[in-house]
Coordinates of C-alpha atoms in Angstrom, one line a residue:
Chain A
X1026 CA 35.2 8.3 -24.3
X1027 CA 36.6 5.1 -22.7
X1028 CA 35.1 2.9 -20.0
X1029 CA 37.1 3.9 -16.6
X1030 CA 37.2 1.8 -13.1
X1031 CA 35.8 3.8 -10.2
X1032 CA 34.3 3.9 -7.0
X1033 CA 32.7 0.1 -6.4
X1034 CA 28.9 0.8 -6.7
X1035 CA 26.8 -1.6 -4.3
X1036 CA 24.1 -3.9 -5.8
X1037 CA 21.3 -5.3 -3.0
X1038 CA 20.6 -9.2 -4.4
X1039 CA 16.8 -8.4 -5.0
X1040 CA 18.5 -5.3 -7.3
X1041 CA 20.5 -7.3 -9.3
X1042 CA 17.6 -10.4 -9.9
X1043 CA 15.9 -7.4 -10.7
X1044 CA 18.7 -6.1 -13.0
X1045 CA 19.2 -9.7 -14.6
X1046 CA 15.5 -10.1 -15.8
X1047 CA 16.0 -6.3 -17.6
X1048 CA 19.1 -7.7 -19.2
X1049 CA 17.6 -10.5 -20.1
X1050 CA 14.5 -8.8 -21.7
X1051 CA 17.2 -6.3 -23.2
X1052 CA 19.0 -9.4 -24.7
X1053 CA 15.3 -10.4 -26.6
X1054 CA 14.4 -7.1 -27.5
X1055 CA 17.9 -6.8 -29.4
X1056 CA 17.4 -10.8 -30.8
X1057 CA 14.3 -9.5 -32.7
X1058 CA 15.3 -6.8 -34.0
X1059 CA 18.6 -8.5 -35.2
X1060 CA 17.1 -11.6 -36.8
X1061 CA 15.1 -10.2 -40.0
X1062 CA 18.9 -8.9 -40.9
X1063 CA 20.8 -12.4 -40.5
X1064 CA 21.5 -14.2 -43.6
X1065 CA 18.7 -11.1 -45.8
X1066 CA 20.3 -8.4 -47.4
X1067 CA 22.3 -6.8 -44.9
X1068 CA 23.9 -3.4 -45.5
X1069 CA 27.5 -3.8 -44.9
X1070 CA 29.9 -0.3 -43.9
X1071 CA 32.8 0.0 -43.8
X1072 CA 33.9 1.8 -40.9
X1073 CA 37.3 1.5 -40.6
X1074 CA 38.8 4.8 -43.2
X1075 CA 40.6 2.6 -45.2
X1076 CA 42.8 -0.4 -45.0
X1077 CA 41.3 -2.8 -42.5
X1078 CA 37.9 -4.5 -43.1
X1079 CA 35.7 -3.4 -40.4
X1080 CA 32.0 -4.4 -41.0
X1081 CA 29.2 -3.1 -39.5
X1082 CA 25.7 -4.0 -39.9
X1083 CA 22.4 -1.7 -40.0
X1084 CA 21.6 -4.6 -37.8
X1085 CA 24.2 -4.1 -35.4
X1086 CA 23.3 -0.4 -34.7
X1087 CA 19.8 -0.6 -34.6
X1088 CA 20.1 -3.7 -31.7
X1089 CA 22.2 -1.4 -29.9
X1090 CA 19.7 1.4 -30.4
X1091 CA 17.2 -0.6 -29.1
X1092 CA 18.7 -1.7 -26.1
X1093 CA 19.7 1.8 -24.9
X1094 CA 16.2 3.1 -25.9
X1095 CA 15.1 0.3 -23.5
X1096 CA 17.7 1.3 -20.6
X1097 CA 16.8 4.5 -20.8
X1098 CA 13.5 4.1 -19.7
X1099 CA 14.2 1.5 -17.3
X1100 CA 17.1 2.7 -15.4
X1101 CA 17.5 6.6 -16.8
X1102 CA 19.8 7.2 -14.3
X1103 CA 22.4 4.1 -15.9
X1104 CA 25.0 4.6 -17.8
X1105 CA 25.8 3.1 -21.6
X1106 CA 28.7 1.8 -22.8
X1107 CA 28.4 -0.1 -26.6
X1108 CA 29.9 -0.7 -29.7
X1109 CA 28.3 1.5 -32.2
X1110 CA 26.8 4.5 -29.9
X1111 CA 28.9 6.9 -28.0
X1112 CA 29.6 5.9 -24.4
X1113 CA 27.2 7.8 -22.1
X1114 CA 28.0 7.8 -18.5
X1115 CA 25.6 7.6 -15.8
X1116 CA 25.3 7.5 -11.4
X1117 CA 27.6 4.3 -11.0
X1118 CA 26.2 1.7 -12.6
X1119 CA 27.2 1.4 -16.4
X1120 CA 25.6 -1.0 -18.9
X1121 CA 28.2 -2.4 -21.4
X1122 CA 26.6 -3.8 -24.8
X1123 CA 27.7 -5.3 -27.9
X1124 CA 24.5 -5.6 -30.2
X1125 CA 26.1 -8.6 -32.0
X1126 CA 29.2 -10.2 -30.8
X1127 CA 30.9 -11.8 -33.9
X1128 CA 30.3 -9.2 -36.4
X1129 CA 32.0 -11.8 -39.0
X1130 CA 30.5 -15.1 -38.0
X1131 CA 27.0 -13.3 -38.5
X1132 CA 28.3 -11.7 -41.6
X1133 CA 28.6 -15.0 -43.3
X1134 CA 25.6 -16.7 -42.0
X1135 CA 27.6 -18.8 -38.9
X1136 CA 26.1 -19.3 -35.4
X1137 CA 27.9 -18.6 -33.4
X1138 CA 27.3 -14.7 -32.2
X1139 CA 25.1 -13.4 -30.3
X1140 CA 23.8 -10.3 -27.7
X1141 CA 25.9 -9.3 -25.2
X1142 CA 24.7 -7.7 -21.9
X1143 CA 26.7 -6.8 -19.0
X1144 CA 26.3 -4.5 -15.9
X1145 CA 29.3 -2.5 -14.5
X1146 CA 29.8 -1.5 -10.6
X1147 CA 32.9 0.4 -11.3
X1148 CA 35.3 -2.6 -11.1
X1149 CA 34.0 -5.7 -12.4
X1150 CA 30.6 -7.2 -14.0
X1151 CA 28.0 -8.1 -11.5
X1152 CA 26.3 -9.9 -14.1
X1153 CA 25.9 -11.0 -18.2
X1154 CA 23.8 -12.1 -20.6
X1155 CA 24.6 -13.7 -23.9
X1156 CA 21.6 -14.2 -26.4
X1157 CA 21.7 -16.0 -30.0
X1158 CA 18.5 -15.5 -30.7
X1159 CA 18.4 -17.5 -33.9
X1160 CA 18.9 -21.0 -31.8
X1161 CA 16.9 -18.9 -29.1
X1162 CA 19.7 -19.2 -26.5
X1163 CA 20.4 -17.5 -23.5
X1164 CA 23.5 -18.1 -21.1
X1165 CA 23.6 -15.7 -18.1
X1166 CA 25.4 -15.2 -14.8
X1167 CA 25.9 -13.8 -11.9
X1168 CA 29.3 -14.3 -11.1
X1169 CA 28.1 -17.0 -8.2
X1170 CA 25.7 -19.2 -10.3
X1171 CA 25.1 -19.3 -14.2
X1172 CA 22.3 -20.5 -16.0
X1173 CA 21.0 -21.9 -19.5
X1174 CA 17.9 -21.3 -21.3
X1175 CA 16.4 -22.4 -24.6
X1176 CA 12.7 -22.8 -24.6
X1177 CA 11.6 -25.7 -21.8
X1178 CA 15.5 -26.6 -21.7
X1179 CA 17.2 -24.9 -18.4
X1180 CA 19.7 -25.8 -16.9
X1181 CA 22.6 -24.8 -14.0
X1182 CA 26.1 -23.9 -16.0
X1183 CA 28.6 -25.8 -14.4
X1184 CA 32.3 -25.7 -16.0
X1185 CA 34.6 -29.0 -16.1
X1186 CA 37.5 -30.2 -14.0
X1187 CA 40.5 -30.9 -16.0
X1188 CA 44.1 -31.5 -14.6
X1189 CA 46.1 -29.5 -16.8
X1190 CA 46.8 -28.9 -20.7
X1191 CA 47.3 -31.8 -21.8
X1192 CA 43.9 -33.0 -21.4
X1193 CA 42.7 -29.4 -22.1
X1194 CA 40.0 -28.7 -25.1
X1195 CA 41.4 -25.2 -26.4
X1196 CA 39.4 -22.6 -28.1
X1197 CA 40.3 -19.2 -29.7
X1198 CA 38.5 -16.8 -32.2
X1199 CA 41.3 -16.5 -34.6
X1200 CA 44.6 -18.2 -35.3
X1201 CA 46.8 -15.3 -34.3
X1202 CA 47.8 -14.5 -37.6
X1203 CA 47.0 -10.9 -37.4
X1204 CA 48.9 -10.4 -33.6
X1205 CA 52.5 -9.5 -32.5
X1206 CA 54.8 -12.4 -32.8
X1207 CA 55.0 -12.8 -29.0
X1208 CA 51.5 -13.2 -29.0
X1209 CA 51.4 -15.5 -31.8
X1210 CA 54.3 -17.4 -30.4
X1211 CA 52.8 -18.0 -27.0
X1212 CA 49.2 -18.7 -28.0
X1213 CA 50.5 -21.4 -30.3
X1214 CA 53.0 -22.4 -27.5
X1215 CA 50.2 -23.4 -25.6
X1216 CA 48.1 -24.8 -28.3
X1217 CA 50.7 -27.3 -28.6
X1218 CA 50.6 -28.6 -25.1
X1219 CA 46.7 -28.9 -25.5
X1220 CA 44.6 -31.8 -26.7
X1221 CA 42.6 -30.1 -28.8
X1222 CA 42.2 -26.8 -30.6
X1223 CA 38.9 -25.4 -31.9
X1224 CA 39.0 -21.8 -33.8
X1225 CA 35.9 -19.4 -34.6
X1226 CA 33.6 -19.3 -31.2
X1227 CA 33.4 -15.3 -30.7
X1228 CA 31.3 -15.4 -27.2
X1229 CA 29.9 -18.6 -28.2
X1230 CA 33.1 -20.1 -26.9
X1231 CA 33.1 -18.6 -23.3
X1232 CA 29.6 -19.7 -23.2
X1233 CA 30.6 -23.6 -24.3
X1234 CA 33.3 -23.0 -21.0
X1235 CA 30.6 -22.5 -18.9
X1236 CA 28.8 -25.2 -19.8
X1237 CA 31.6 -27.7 -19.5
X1238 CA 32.1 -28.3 -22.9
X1239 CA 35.7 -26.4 -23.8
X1240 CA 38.3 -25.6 -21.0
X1241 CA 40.6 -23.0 -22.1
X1242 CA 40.4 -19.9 -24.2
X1243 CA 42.7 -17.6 -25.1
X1244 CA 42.8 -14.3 -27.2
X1245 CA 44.0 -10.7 -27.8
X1246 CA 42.3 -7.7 -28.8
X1247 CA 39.3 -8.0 -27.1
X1248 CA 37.2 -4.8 -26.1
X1249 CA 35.1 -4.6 -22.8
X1250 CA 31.9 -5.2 -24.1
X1251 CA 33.7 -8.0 -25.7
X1252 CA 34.4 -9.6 -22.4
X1253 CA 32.3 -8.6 -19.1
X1254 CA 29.6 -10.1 -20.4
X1255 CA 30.8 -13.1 -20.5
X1256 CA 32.7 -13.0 -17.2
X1257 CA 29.5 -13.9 -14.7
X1258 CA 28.7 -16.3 -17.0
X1259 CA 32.3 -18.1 -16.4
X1260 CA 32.7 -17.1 -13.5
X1261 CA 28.8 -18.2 -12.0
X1262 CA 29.8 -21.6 -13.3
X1263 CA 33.0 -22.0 -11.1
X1264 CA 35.1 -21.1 -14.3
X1265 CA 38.5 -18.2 -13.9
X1266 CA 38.7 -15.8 -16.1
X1267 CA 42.0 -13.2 -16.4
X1268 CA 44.1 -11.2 -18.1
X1269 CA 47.4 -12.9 -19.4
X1270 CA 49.2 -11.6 -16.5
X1271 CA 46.3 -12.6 -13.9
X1272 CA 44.6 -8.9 -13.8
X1273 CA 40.9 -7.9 -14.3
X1274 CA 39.7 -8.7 -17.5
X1275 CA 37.0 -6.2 -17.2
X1276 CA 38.6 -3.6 -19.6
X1277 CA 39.7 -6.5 -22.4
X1278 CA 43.1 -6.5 -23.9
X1279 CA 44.8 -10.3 -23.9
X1280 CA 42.2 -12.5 -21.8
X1281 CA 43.0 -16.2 -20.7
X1282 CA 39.8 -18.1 -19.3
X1283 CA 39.7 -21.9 -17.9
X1284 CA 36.9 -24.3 -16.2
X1285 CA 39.4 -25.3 -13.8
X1286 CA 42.1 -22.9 -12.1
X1287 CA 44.9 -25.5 -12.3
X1288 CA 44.1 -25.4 -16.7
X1289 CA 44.1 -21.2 -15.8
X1290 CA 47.2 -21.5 -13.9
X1291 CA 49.2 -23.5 -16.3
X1292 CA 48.0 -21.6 -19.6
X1293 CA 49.8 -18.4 -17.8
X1294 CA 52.3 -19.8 -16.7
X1295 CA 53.2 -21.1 -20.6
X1296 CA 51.7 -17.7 -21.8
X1297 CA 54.5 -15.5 -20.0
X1298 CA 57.7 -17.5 -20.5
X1299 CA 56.6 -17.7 -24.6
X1300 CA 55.4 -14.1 -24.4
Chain B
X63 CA 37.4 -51.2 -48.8
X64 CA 37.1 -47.8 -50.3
X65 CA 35.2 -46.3 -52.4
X66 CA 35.8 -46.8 -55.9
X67 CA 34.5 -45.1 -59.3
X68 CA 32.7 -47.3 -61.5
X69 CA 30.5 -47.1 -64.8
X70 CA 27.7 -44.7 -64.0
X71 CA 24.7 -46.2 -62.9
X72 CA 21.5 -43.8 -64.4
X73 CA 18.5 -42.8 -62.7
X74 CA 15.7 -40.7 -63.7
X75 CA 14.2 -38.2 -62.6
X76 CA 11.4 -39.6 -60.5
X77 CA 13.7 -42.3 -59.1
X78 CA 15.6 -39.3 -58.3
X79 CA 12.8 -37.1 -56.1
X80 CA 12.0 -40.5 -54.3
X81 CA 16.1 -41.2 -53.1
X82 CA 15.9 -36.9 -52.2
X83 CA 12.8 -37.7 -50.5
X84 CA 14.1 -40.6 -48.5
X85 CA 17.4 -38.8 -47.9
X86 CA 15.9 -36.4 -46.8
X87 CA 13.9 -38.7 -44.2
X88 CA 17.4 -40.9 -43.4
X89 CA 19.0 -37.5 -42.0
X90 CA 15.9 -36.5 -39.7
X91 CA 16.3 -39.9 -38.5
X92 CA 19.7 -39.8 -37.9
X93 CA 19.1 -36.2 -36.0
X94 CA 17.0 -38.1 -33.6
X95 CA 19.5 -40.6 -32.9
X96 CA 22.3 -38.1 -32.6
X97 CA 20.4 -35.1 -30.6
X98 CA 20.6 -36.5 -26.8
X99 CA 24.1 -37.3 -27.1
X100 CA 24.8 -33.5 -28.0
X101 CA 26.2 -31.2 -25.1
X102 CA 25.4 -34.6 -22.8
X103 CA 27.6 -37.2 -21.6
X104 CA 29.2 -38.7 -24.7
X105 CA 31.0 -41.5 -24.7
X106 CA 33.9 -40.6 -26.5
X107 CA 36.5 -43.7 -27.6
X108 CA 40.0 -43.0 -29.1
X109 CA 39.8 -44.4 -32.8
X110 CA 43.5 -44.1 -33.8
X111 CA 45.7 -46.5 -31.5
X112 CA 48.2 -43.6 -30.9
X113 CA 49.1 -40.0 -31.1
X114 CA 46.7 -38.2 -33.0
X115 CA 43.5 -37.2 -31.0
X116 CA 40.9 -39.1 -33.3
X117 CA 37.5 -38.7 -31.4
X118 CA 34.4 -41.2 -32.2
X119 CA 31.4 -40.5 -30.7
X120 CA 28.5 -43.4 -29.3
X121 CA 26.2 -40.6 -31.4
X122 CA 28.3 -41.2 -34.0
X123 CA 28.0 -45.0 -34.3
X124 CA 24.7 -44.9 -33.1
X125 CA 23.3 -42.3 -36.4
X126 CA 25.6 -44.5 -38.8
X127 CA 23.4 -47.9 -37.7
X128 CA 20.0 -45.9 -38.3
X129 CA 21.0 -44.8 -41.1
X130 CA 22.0 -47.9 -43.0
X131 CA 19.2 -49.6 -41.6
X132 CA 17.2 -47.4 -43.3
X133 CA 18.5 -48.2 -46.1
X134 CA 18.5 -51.9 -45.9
X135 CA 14.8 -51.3 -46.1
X136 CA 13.8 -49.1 -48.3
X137 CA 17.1 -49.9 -50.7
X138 CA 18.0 -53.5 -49.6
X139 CA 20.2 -53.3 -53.6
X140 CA 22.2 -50.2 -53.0
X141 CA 25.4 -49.8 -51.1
X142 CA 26.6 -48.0 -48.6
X143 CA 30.0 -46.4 -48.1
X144 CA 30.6 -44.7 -44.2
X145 CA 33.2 -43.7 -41.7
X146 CA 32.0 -45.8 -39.1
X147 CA 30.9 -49.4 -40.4
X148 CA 32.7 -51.5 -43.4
X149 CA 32.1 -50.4 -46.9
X150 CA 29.2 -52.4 -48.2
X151 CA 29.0 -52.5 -52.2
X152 CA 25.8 -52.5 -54.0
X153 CA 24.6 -53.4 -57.2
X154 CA 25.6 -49.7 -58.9
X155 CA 24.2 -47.0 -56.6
X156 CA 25.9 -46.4 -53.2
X157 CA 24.8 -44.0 -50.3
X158 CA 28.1 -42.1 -48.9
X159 CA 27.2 -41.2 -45.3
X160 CA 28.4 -39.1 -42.6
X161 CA 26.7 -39.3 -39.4
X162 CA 28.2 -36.5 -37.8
X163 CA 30.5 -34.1 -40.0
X164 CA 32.3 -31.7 -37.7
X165 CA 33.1 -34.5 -34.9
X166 CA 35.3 -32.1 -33.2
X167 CA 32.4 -28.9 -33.2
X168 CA 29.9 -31.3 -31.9
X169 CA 31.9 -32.3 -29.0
X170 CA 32.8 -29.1 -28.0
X171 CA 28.9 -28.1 -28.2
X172 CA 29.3 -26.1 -31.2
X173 CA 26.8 -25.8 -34.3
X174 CA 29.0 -26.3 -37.4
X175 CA 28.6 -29.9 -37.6
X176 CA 25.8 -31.9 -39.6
X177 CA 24.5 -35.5 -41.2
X178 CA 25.5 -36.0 -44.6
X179 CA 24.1 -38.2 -46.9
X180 CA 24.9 -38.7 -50.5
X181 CA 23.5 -40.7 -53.4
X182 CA 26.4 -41.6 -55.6
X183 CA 26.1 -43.4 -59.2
X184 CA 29.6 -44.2 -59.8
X185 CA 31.3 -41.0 -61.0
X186 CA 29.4 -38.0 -59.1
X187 CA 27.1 -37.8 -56.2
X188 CA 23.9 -37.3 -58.0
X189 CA 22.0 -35.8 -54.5
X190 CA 23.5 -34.4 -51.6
X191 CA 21.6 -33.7 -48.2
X192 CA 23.4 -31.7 -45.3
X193 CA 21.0 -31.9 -41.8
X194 CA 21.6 -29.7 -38.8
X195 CA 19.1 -31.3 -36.2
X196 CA 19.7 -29.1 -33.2
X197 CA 18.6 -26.0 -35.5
X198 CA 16.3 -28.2 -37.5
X199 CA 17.9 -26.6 -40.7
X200 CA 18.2 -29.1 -44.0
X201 CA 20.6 -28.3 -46.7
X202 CA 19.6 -30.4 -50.1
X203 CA 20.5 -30.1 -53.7
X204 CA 20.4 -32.7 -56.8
X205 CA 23.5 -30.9 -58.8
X206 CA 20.7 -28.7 -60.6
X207 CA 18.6 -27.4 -57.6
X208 CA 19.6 -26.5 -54.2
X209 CA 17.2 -26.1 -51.4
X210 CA 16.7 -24.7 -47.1
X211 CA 14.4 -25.6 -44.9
X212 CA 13.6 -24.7 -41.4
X213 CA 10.3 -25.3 -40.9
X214 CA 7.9 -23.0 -42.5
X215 CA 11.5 -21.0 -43.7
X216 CA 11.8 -22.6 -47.4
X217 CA 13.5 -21.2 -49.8
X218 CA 16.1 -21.8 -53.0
X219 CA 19.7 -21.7 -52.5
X220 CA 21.5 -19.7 -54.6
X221 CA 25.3 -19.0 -54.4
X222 CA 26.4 -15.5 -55.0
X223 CA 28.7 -13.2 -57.7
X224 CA 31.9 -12.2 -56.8
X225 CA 34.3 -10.8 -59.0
X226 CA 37.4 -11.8 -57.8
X227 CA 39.3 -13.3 -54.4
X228 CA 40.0 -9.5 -53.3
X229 CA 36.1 -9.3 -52.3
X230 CA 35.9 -13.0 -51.0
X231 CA 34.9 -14.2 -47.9
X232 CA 37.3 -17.1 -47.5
X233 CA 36.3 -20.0 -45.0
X234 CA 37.9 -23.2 -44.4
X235 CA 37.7 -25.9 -41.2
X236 CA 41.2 -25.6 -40.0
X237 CA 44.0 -23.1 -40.4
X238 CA 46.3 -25.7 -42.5
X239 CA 48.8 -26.1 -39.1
X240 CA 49.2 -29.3 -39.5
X241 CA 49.2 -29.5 -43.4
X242 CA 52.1 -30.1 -45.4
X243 CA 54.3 -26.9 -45.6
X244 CA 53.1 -26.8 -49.7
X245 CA 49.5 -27.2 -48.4
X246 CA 50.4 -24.6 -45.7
X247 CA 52.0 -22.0 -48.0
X248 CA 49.3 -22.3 -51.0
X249 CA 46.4 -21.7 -48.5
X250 CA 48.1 -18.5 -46.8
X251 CA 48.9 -17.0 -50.3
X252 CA 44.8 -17.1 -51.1
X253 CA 44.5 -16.1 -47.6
X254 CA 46.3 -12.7 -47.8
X255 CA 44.6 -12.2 -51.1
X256 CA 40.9 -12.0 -49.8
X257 CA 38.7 -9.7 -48.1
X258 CA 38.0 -11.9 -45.1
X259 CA 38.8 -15.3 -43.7
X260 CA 36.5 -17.8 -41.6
X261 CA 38.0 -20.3 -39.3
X262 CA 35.9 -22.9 -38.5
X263 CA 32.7 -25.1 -40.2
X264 CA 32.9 -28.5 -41.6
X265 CA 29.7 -28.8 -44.0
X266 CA 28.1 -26.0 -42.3
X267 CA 30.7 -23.5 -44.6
X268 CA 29.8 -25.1 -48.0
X269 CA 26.1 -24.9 -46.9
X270 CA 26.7 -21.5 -46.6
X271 CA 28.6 -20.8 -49.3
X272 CA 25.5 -22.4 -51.8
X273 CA 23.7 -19.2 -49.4
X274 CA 25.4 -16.8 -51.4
X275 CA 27.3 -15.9 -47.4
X276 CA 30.8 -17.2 -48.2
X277 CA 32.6 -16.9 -51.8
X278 CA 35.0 -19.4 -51.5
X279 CA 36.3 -22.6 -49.1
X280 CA 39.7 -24.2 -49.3
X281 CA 40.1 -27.7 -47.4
X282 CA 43.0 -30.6 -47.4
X283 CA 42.3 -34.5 -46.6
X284 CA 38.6 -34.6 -47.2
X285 CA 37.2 -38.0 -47.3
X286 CA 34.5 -38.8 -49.9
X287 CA 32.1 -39.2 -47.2
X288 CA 32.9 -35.4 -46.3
X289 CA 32.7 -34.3 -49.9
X290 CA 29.6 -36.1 -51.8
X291 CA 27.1 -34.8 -50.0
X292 CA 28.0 -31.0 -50.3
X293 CA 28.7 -31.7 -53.8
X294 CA 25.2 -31.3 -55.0
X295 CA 24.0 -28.5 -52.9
X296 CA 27.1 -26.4 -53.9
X297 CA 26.5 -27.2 -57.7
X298 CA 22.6 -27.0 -57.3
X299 CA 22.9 -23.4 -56.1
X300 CA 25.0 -22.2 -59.0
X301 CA 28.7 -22.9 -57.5
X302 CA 31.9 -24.6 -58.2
X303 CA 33.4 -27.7 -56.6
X304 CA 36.6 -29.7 -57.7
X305 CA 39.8 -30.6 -56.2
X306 CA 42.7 -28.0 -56.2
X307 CA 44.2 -28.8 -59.9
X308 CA 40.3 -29.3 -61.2
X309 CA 39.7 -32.9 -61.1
X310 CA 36.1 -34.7 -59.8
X311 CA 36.0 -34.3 -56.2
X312 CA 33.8 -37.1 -55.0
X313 CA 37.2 -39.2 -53.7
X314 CA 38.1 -36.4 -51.3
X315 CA 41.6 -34.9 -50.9
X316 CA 42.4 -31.4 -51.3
X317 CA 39.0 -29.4 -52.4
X318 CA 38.7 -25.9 -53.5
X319 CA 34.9 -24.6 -53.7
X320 CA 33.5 -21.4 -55.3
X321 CA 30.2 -19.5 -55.6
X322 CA 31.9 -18.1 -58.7
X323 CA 33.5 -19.4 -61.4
X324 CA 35.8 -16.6 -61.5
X325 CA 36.8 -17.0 -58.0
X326 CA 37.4 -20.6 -58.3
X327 CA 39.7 -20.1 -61.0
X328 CA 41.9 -17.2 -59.7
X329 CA 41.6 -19.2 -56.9
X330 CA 43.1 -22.3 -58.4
X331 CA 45.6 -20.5 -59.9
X332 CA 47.2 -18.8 -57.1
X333 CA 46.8 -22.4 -55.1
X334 CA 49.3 -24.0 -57.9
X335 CA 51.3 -21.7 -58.1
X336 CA 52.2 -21.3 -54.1
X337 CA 51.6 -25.5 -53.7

């Protein structure tokens, strides 16, 4: 069963600081059960039936396990939304997980992955985590303020100006080799108007947004635990985040995220007439 | 003044655990130097006069200079060959140094970038260290070892089997865009032969790949100062490094590396064949 918008569930602010600190202890929980597996002897699936390579880790699906096991004494009355479990719905508010984020980065000992945490109100996310917990770092948000944590080093997430692509820093996971043409040939119409292009990142890369480092992302394919997450995150540190065509990114599919609107505006703009 | 081959200069193998050993203390050094300047306000310059984006770094600079004064000290004989400072010849043994490999990852905040330092006699770099100071991680190898360390995690790197490029993990920097369409062509063939591809990495992949995490690694228009140091940690761990038709990599160019000799070969192959 697939995530679905509904009714708008309210949040009260000392809720969701109350929320946030669960996430954020969720995020932990999920780092230590993950780490013993990164870089060991890690028992690769195959999940897909046949044809595409789809790994999945026993360290994937036990960091999920753990996380639900934890929601479901904290907030029994929550809903679940992951990668590896089946979706279980709850009173309103829905918590939507991916246990590791960059399935393939981790798989091949790279950094840049990590716990994702989101909570749902029925339309958007009212707030994310993202935890590597090998560099033992945690970006979160609230949609109005983002933060950075790693050990005695926190910090306010603040994205960057920039006027426009051709100052832009543009990151994506992949290359587009593997979407449609008119994907491909818009995402690589704007890479060519950009300064700058950086590929890998997974969450990582939404994360670097936020904190000012990288102002445009773009990519296809993306599930919603792939994405809300990450959008409090951007959006706490005065960053947009969309679909192609300017909807909700809350449900995935094509997503276009900036630091600045006017890098935002001008990615879609060069998006839709290449498209 | 580039680096040139000359008649091998030999060392034994007590002279060669003291240069690992100082190595190894050049690159913490350098970490030092470089760490403030990461995800803070760099200075960045424009190195090329035109066009291409060429980004220097103050960090960069600023890790070279500790660096070779290092080694003014402790080897006032030996050369050094770098990418930021003029190529200073020695009396037979020169240290190949990059400050910062994976300019581009560390100024987008990313983790893939490292210090490299090299020992090189002449024909081969005859010790390799690859430092990652932000995760404290060292990479080191003398050709016939190949070691990790992060803090009390020490352990011998060994690259892994593979029997062929349809269970390889390919990984490589860039996605060959703006290589030469023979360079272009050769890379995709290997591509769409493998199990997986990585985007993304500098040294970090090759450090990875001497893991036993990534079978193989394709790059074009690697300097010697990218090269040398990855050389003998690749080699030390059990893999295979030369440049696409076979030849001694240590001058750079177009470098195809393998955890197995098999995959390097088929590997090669394909590469000539599609080039």
């Amino acid at each position: 069963m697939s995530l679905r918008y509904h009714a708008r569930q309210s949040v009260s602010v000392a809720q969701l600081a109350r929320y946030l600190e669960s996430a954020l202890r969720f995020a932990q929980g999920a780092g230590e059960v993950i780490l013993p597996y990164f870089r060991g002897n890690i028992e690769i699936e195959n999940k897909a039936s046949e044809g595409r390579f789809d790994p999945v880790t026993a360290a994937d699906r036990a960091a999920e396990k753990r996380i639900r096991d934890e929601i479901a004494v904290a907030f029994p009355g929550h809903g679940v939304f992951g990668e590896e479990h089946a979706h279980q719905p709850g009173d309103g508010l829905t918590w939507v997980v991916d246990p590791i984020d960059g399935t393939r980065a981790f798989m091949t000992g790279m950094l840049h992955w990590g716990v994702l945490i989101a909570l749902f109100d029925g339309e958007e996310p009212i707030l994310g985590v993202m935890h590597q917990p090998f560099t033992g770092e945690y970006f979160f948000g609230t949609n109005t303020e983002a933060r950075y944590r790693r050990g005695s080093d926190q910090r306010t997430l603040r994205a960057r100006q920039c006027d426009g692509l051709a100052h832009a820093t543009l990151a994506s996971t992949g290359a587009f080799l593997n979407a449609s043409v008119e994907d491909h040939d818009a995402f690589h119409a704007v890479r060519r108007s950009v300064r700058l292009t950086r590929y890998g990142g997974d969450c990582y890369l939404y994360c670097l947004l936020a904190m000012g480092l990288i102002d445009l992302a773009i990519e296809v394919d993306l599930k919603p635990y792939d994405i809300q997450a990450l959008t409090p995150i951007i959006r706490g540190a005065g960053g947009v985040v969309t679909t192609w065509d300017g909807g909700n990114p809350a449900m995935g599919g094509r997503i276009v995220a900036a630091g600045d609107s006017r890098v935002h505006r001008a990615a879609m703009e060069m998006l839709e007439k290449h498209g």
